[in-house]
Each structure stands twice: as structure tokens, then as C-alpha cells.
Amino acid sequence: MDSVKKQSIEQLEIAPDVNRPLIDPIAEKKLLRKVDLRILPPLTVLFLLAFLDRTNIGNAKIQGMTTELKMGGHDYNIALFVFFIPYILLEVPSNIVLKRISPSLWLSCIMVLWGIATIGQGLVKSFEGLVAMRVLVGIFEAGLFPGCVYLISMYYQRYELQWRLSLFFSASILAGGFGGLLAYALAKMDGIGGYSGWRWIFIIEGLLTVIVGIIARFWVCDWPETANFLTEEERAMLTSRLQTDSGEAIMNRLDKAATKRIFTDWKIYTGVIMYMGIVNTGYSGSFFVPTIIRELGYTSASAQIRSIPIFVVAAICSIASAYLTDRLRHRFGFCIFGLVVASVGYVILLAQEGLSVAVKYFALFLVVPGGYITQPIVLAWVQNCMSGHYKRSISAAMTVGLGNLGGIVASNVFFTEEAPLYKTGYGVGLGFLWICGAGDTLILAEEASKAL
């Protein structure tokens, strides 16, 4: 067997570049630090607020929203579900628009609009009004996440991407903890201005989004070739290192042939399956962890506070695994590790009858962090397989957009009548984890076959 066949699977995910021209390593490190400081902070803040605004309904729920709006049966599930319909349908079109205009303008505009819709959730008088506002939030948030992933991927080489995407993605994890803390504080505004505490959660968080959205027009950077925070020499260096890192033909034109190659690439659809499987757990945690904790016997205020450490631990685990993933240039093992950890948590929750409150609470520290170890790795892995403006743009939007079908499922499997056991929700979550695992294995097998 030749030496290539003897390579370990860990080295087969993406072959290293051997044709890259020499670049001064000191200048390169300086360039990367500069890019990190200008690209990641604004996009991370935008995503934190986006995720906060789509999931703060979980915090509002246990502060009296469902009672005041006379919501019963599956009304809460419906309010979650309707967000995903426009969110999924509009992600690919939004990323195509992003490619045609400046990211700073597009992301700023949609952020202001979903911020206004979030404020509207705090002003509604009926369940129907809440549903209408949730649809609007879904419409305007559709372009944010895939747009940010695409923009970040245009600035970094393949094995620089995972670490940065996980730092960016940690915003969604921290939104769970930050949202619990903020909801705890805002709920104390109950009665001010004649508004209930749950209304202030939407109003204040939506107002914050509008303000940051206006600032984003001047804070968010555009494409590498027009990045005005770089010198001409730095732009040339950045462009050179990105071009030599590409492992396949660049597709910067969206003609008929390029469109066919993009939409017939099976790796994109495998990425959708992987993301759909893991995002189910992410949304289950964001939408239902406060409720699950309250069902353990805690007050609403205590449940908000007790949700915080779960998401803090998840953020630490996600960032640590991302660092190791890029350092070791290996993705599959970390994906599977996260799936196994989350699976153990689900098994505990499925068998929770007779277990102590402490054990049930501990299980959430397995489910949520385990899911968030894998989720950003999946995104980076799929983007690593793509090259060219349009292909990366469309693949990012398709992965996130169609993958969010997992969010629709998560919205509709935690039934009020099954509380506090939620066996359907936990069982479906466990099954979806291993849908992701199957996709991981398929991608790894394809990478391995390239070396044989």
C-alpha cells in the first residue's frame, strides 16, 4: 500500500496546499490580527442580537406571555413555527442580494427592520398579532446568519475558518445565557408604563437591535477586494493567500453552467442534512430550556438565572473544540464527540422518572454544550468544500436555510400535555443528532476516497 493510502483519516478531510507562494509570516500574522479585529466583532454582535430576538420568546413565555395573550394548546408551538417559514424560504435570495450590494448596507437595513418587528411583539394585543410579528422577524432575519457566514468565509483560509466561525457562532450560545440574565432584569419592569414584564423583554431588546443596526452601516466591512481598512499591499496579500488556498475552480460568475454545478453538488445537500440534524438540538435548547427548568420546580425568575450557566459552558466548549479542530486539522472526531455528549444527555432525560432534580438539570449541561460543539464545525466543514463567491454564498444560505427545517421540527415536538417529561421532544432530538452523524460519516468517506 503506498504512502498516501497509509495516511490517517484525520489528515484526509482537506489536503494541505503545496503551491502557495511564500509570504512573510510576520506580515501574515499582522494581517490576520487586523482582519480579526475588524471583521469578527461587528458580525458577532449582530448575530448575538439576531439570535436573542428570535429566541427571547422562550423567556417571555415563562413571564406570563401565554396567559395574557390567552394562548392555549399548541399556540406557542405555532408562534415558534411561523418564524421559520420565511426564514428558510428567503435565505438563498437574501445571500444573492448580499452579493450584489454592499454587506454593510444590506445587513444594516434588515437589522433595523427585524428590530422594529421585535418591538412589535411587545405591543401586540392578541395571539394573531404575535404570529404576524414573528413572521416579520423571520422575513428580515433571513439574510443575517448566512450572510455573515459567507462574508467571514471570504476572508480566511480553510483551516483558519473553524476557529473564527466558532467565535462568531458563540454569540448564539451566549444569547441563551445573556437572554436569561436580561429577561430576569427586564421582568422587574413589570407594570412600568402599563406594560407587563414580558412585553419589556421584547421592547428593550428590539430597541437595542434598531440602534446597533444603524451603527452597523458604518461598522460592518465589505468584501476583501474593497476592504478600506487594509492597505493596498495588505489587500494584495489577502487576495493571494485566499486564491492559493482554494482547492477547486473558482466560480465568481452565476451563469447557467455555474448554477448547474452549484445546485447539483451533493456535498451541499449533505451539509443541509448535517445542519438540520444538529440545529434541532440548538433550537430546542433556546426555545425550551427556560420552560424545562421551570418544570423542575423552580420559579420563573430562578429558571431564567439557572439557564445562564448552561449556555456559558456551551460557549466555552464550542470555542475550545474549535481551537483544537483548526489546530489538529480534524473535524469528524469532534463532530462525533459532540453528538455522543448530547446523546447521553438526551438518554438521561428520556429516562428521568425517578431521577433527582440535580441529575435532570445536569443532563441539560450535556445536551446543550454537546450540540453546540458540533454545530459550528458542520458549518465550517461545508464551507471548506466550496470555492468562489457565488458557490460559497449559495451553499451557506442553503445549508442554513434548508437546515433550519430542524428548527421547525424543534418548534413542534415539545408538547404542553407531555410536560415535564417531554418524551417526544427528547426522542426526536436524539434521532436528529444521528441524522447529523450519518452526514458527517458520508462527507468523511468522500474525503477519504480522494486519497485512495
XYZ file of C-alpha atoms in Angstrom:
452
model
C 0.000 0.000 0.000
C 1.509 3.375 -0.997
C 2.192 6.174 1.469
C -0.904 8.123 0.504
C -3.143 5.201 1.391
C -1.428 4.958 4.741
C -2.444 8.484 5.679
C -4.648 8.615 8.742
C -8.251 9.590 8.285
C -7.557 12.704 10.328
C -5.400 14.099 7.532
C -7.836 13.347 4.714
C -10.519 15.948 5.284
C -8.736 18.569 3.179
C -5.292 18.208 1.690
C -2.794 20.947 2.537
C -1.840 23.442 -0.144
C 1.607 22.854 -1.609
C 1.557 25.562 -4.285
C 1.156 28.570 -2.069
C 3.700 31.359 -2.744
C 5.952 32.458 0.075
C 4.512 35.198 2.272
C 6.310 36.891 5.138
C 4.908 35.054 8.202
C 5.230 38.132 10.427
C 3.319 40.283 7.946
C 0.760 37.498 7.560
C 0.130 37.287 11.311
C -0.228 41.055 11.478
C -2.723 40.932 8.615
C -4.787 38.202 10.297
C -4.927 40.123 13.577
C -6.104 43.188 11.705
C -8.777 41.226 9.851
C -9.909 39.509 13.059
C -10.392 42.818 14.870
C -12.348 44.413 12.028
C -14.433 41.520 10.699
C -15.446 39.388 13.677
C -16.613 41.845 16.407
C -19.392 43.604 14.440
C -20.738 40.411 12.868
C -20.673 38.630 16.230
C -22.663 41.429 17.878
C -25.180 41.411 15.019
C -25.673 37.664 15.317
C -25.985 37.820 19.107
C -28.854 40.289 18.775
C -30.433 38.303 15.931
C -30.463 35.108 17.953
C -31.643 36.972 21.044
C -34.577 38.444 19.128
C -35.677 35.132 17.634
C -35.423 33.166 20.900
C -36.443 35.692 23.576
C -39.975 34.390 23.149
C -38.849 31.467 25.324
C -38.035 33.892 28.145
C -41.249 35.862 27.605
C -43.304 32.663 27.759
C -42.493 31.904 31.392
C -43.048 35.548 32.382
C -46.766 35.426 31.542
C -46.981 35.993 27.782
C -49.127 32.939 27.079
C -51.563 33.815 29.858
C -52.013 37.464 28.873
C -52.474 36.663 25.186
C -54.833 33.789 26.076
C -52.663 31.242 24.279
C -53.539 27.594 24.758
C -52.987 24.199 23.182
C -50.255 24.384 20.568
C -50.391 28.182 20.147
C -46.857 28.632 21.481
C -45.542 25.995 19.065
C -47.299 27.800 16.211
C -45.693 31.109 17.216
C -42.299 29.409 17.014
C -43.082 27.582 13.776
C -44.186 30.590 11.697
C -40.807 32.275 12.129
C -39.087 29.536 10.151
C -41.288 29.625 7.033
C -39.994 32.939 5.607
C -36.627 32.424 7.302
C -35.983 29.266 5.285
C -37.507 30.467 2.008
C -35.653 33.783 1.890
C -32.113 32.831 2.925
C -30.808 31.964 -0.550
C -32.400 35.051 -2.208
C -31.020 37.217 0.612
C -27.476 35.986 0.038
C -27.759 36.629 -3.690
C -28.815 40.209 -2.885
C -25.884 40.451 -0.459
C -23.509 39.533 -3.282
C -24.887 42.308 -5.486
C -24.833 45.165 -2.943
C -22.553 46.035 -0.048
C -22.891 43.754 3.009
C -22.764 46.752 5.348
C -25.843 48.310 3.734
C -27.851 45.100 3.417
C -27.158 43.788 6.925
C -27.844 47.193 8.467
C -31.211 47.551 6.716
C -32.552 44.115 7.604
C -31.359 44.510 11.199
C -33.288 47.740 11.725
C -36.403 46.135 10.236
C -36.360 42.997 12.393
C -35.632 45.176 15.431
C -38.843 47.102 14.748
C -40.737 43.808 14.386
C -39.281 42.625 17.722
C -40.566 45.778 19.416
C -43.913 44.994 17.816
C -44.016 41.643 19.635
C -44.074 43.568 22.898
C -47.003 45.711 21.776
C -49.382 43.092 20.374
C -52.798 42.552 21.925
C -53.537 39.055 20.638
C -52.031 35.743 19.629
C -52.698 36.593 15.975
C -50.692 39.810 16.343
C -47.805 37.869 17.866
C -47.834 35.439 14.933
C -47.753 38.334 12.447
C -44.740 39.887 14.183
C -42.936 36.536 14.301
C -43.390 36.197 10.533
C -41.852 39.652 10.032
C -38.896 38.791 12.260
C -38.361 35.659 10.147
C -38.503 37.654 6.898
C -35.931 40.220 7.954
C -33.596 37.911 9.889
C -33.334 35.502 6.949
C -30.327 37.240 5.440
C -28.273 37.805 8.589
C -26.787 34.441 9.543
C -25.965 33.027 6.080
C -24.728 36.458 5.039
C -22.336 36.659 7.976
C -21.080 33.095 7.456
C -20.477 33.823 3.786
C -18.712 37.130 4.486
C -16.442 35.587 7.129
C -15.574 32.675 4.831
C -14.355 35.137 2.178
C -11.603 36.471 4.471
C -9.992 33.262 5.761
C -8.291 30.111 4.556
C -9.884 26.738 5.158
C -8.229 25.867 8.455
C -8.458 29.413 9.753
C -12.212 29.384 9.293
C -13.375 26.984 12.020
C -11.892 28.994 14.887
C -13.361 32.253 13.579
C -16.766 30.766 12.819
C -16.957 29.318 16.314
C -16.079 32.670 17.868
C -18.830 34.181 15.732
C -21.220 31.335 16.472
C -20.595 31.629 20.212
C -22.807 34.719 20.037
C -25.850 32.498 19.546
C -24.829 30.382 22.514
C -24.164 33.362 24.755
C -27.509 34.799 23.651
C -29.112 31.987 25.646
C -27.272 32.986 28.823
C -27.394 36.721 28.176
C -31.071 36.433 27.279
C -31.825 34.747 30.589
C -29.980 37.424 32.553
C -31.551 40.259 30.578
C -35.020 38.723 30.866
C -34.556 38.404 34.636
C -33.752 42.134 34.852
C -36.388 43.337 32.376
C -39.122 41.286 34.036
C -38.686 43.569 37.053
C -40.063 46.410 34.909
C -43.465 44.747 35.214
C -46.146 47.453 35.402
C -43.975 50.341 34.199
C -45.852 52.301 31.546
C -48.737 49.898 31.953
C -46.786 47.088 30.283
C -46.192 43.612 31.671
C -42.631 42.436 32.260
C -42.677 40.060 29.288
C -43.523 42.974 26.973
C -40.471 44.913 28.129
C -38.286 41.937 27.141
C -39.322 42.414 23.511
C -39.411 46.226 23.568
C -35.982 46.866 25.106
C -34.203 44.117 23.179
C -35.818 45.253 19.916
C -34.843 48.871 20.559
C -31.243 47.784 21.179
C -31.275 45.965 17.835
C -32.501 49.054 15.963
C -29.730 51.206 17.469
C -26.997 48.679 16.654
C -28.484 48.201 13.170
C -27.960 51.887 12.406
C -24.377 51.718 13.702
C -23.758 48.574 11.617
C -23.901 50.593 8.387
C -20.556 52.131 9.357
C -19.159 49.253 11.447
C -19.516 46.204 9.170
C -16.847 45.726 6.482
C -17.497 44.772 2.876
C -15.613 42.397 0.544
C -11.847 41.700 0.845
C -11.073 43.322 -2.500
C -12.684 46.597 -1.341
C -11.762 46.463 2.357
C -10.799 50.057 3.126
C -9.288 49.150 6.495
C -6.446 47.396 4.661
C -3.589 48.972 2.748
C -3.145 48.143 -0.928
C -0.304 45.760 -0.048
C -2.401 44.032 2.612
C -5.319 43.573 0.205
C -2.962 42.013 -2.336
C -1.542 39.659 0.303
C -5.025 38.680 1.483
C -6.230 38.017 -2.064
C -3.139 35.943 -2.874
C -3.369 33.689 0.177
C -7.084 33.097 -0.370
C -6.664 32.202 -4.041
C -3.875 29.709 -3.374
C -5.914 28.091 -0.601
C -8.789 27.237 -2.945
C -8.936 23.549 -3.770
C -11.227 23.757 -6.805
C -12.175 26.023 -9.681
C -13.344 29.461 -8.635
C -16.889 30.310 -9.698
C -17.385 34.061 -9.492
C -19.989 34.196 -12.286
C -23.514 32.919 -11.853
C -24.092 31.740 -15.403
C -26.125 28.683 -16.394
C -23.188 26.281 -16.146
C -22.113 27.582 -12.738
C -25.683 27.406 -11.451
C -25.926 23.775 -12.536
C -22.625 22.888 -10.843
C -23.724 24.544 -7.622
C -27.183 23.016 -7.372
C -26.011 19.527 -8.356
C -23.181 19.383 -5.798
C -24.207 16.603 -3.420
C -21.934 17.938 -0.676
C -24.228 20.951 -0.244
C -27.236 18.692 0.337
C -25.251 16.504 2.708
C -24.357 19.684 4.587
C -28.054 20.520 4.787
C -28.751 17.109 6.349
C -25.904 17.543 8.824
C -27.019 21.022 9.847
C -30.682 20.044 10.060
C -29.779 17.215 12.414
C -27.757 19.335 14.820
C -29.723 22.604 14.693
C -32.741 20.770 16.113
C -30.928 20.496 19.446
C -29.787 24.127 19.304
C -33.294 25.475 18.874
C -34.772 23.043 21.391
C -32.402 24.486 23.967
C -33.038 28.115 23.066
C -36.833 27.833 22.939
C -37.497 25.378 25.750
C -34.657 25.307 28.322
C -36.277 28.043 30.489
C -39.560 26.107 30.446
C -37.836 22.769 31.131
C -36.017 24.246 34.131
C -39.216 25.774 35.498
C -40.898 22.377 35.172
C -38.203 21.025 37.523
C -39.911 23.032 40.265
C -38.193 26.424 40.096
C -39.859 29.838 39.865
C -39.807 31.746 36.563
C -37.127 34.129 37.869
C -34.987 31.250 39.125
C -35.397 29.401 35.816
C -34.108 32.449 33.913
C -30.996 32.587 36.115
C -30.382 28.827 36.071
C -30.384 28.787 32.269
C -27.324 31.071 32.171
C -24.554 28.622 33.229
C -25.770 26.018 30.716
C -25.111 28.361 27.805
C -21.865 29.709 29.278
C -20.493 26.155 29.482
C -21.722 25.537 25.926
C -19.854 28.609 24.655
C -16.620 27.532 26.361
C -16.885 24.005 24.941
C -17.651 25.283 21.440
C -14.708 27.688 21.358
C -12.291 25.147 22.867
C -13.269 22.461 20.357
C -12.957 24.969 17.506
C -9.418 25.837 18.558
C -8.449 22.167 18.674
C -10.234 21.436 15.397
C -8.234 24.037 13.495
C -5.018 23.200 15.343
C -5.295 19.470 14.598
C -6.918 19.983 11.181
C -9.559 17.427 12.019
C -13.351 17.787 12.096
C -15.038 14.391 12.094
C -13.911 13.255 15.557
C -15.006 16.489 17.204
C -18.389 16.322 15.460
C -18.977 12.798 16.735
C -17.744 13.687 20.235
C -20.330 16.478 20.468
C -23.068 14.148 19.225
C -22.169 11.496 21.815
C -22.161 14.019 24.685
C -25.568 15.399 23.671
C -26.922 11.874 23.182
C -26.013 10.903 26.747
C -27.930 13.946 27.967
C -30.989 13.016 25.923
C -30.908 9.434 27.221
C -30.867 10.709 30.815
C -33.836 12.985 30.118
C -35.762 10.184 28.401
C -35.234 8.014 31.499
C -35.718 10.840 34.005
C -38.605 9.351 36.003
C -37.309 8.692 39.494
C -34.133 10.719 38.974
C -33.259 13.691 41.175
C -33.705 17.294 40.055
C -29.913 17.709 40.110
C -29.396 14.851 37.638
C -32.072 16.205 35.286
C -30.508 19.663 35.433
C -27.066 18.147 34.788
C -28.423 16.431 31.667
C -29.047 19.872 30.161
C -25.315 20.562 30.593
C -24.721 17.624 28.241
C -27.417 18.232 25.642
C -26.835 21.944 25.010
C -22.990 22.049 25.055
C -22.789 18.789 23.084
C -24.948 20.237 20.330
C -23.009 23.477 20.219
C -19.678 21.660 19.911
C -20.863 20.149 16.625
C -22.990 22.895 15.064
C -20.278 25.425 14.070
C -17.965 22.612 12.955
C -20.617 21.474 10.468
C -20.886 24.990 9.026
C -17.124 25.370 8.628
C -16.749 21.896 7.140
C -19.328 22.541 4.430
C -17.835 25.956 3.598
C -14.383 24.356 3.363
C -15.697 22.223 0.499
C -16.755 25.281 -1.549
C -14.921 27.961 -3.517
C -15.957 31.077 -5.387
C -18.202 33.956 -4.369
C -21.487 32.558 -5.615
C -20.913 28.953 -4.612
C -19.961 29.899 -1.059
C -22.843 32.364 -0.874
C -25.467 29.909 -2.077
C -24.075 26.923 -0.163
C -24.036 28.929 3.085
C -27.626 30.033 2.544
C -28.829 26.561 1.539
C -27.088 24.870 4.458
C -28.535 27.289 6.978
C -31.869 27.795 5.226
C -32.892 24.224 4.461
C -31.050 23.018 7.549
C -33.379 25.117 9.653
C -36.092 22.585 8.902
C -34.632 21.105 12.079
C -35.784 24.259 13.851
C -39.316 23.753 12.554
C -39.272 20.246 13.989
C -37.915 21.507 17.324
C -40.754 24.029 17.478
C -43.401 21.340 17.214
C -42.306 18.364 19.329
C -42.320 19.779 22.872
C -45.984 19.388 23.789
C -47.532 21.091 26.810
C -49.516 17.963 27.637
C -46.263 15.960 27.893
C -44.707 18.265 30.498
C -42.490 17.737 32.406
C -41.245 14.558 30.646
C -41.312 15.861 27.039
C -40.517 12.399 25.701
C -41.403 13.274 22.110
C -39.120 16.313 22.137
C -36.171 14.444 23.629
C -36.661 11.370 21.442
C -36.845 13.386 18.234
C -33.791 15.400 19.295
C -31.801 12.207 19.853
C -32.798 10.838 16.451
C -31.891 14.063 14.674
C -28.424 14.053 16.247
C -27.601 10.856 14.428
C -29.004 12.141 11.161
C -26.191 14.658 11.527
C -23.803 11.816 12.386
C -24.722 9.985 9.180
C -23.969 13.096 7.127
C -20.632 13.556 8.907
C -19.666 9.998 8.028
C -20.654 10.448 4.373
C -18.536 13.593 3.976
C -15.569 11.903 5.678
C -15.887 8.871 3.393
C -15.847 11.145 0.335
C -12.728 12.947 1.583
C -11.044 9.600 2.283
C -11.842 8.319 -1.213
C -9.929 11.252 -2.736
C -6.715 9.913 -1.227
C -7.146 6.321 -2.377
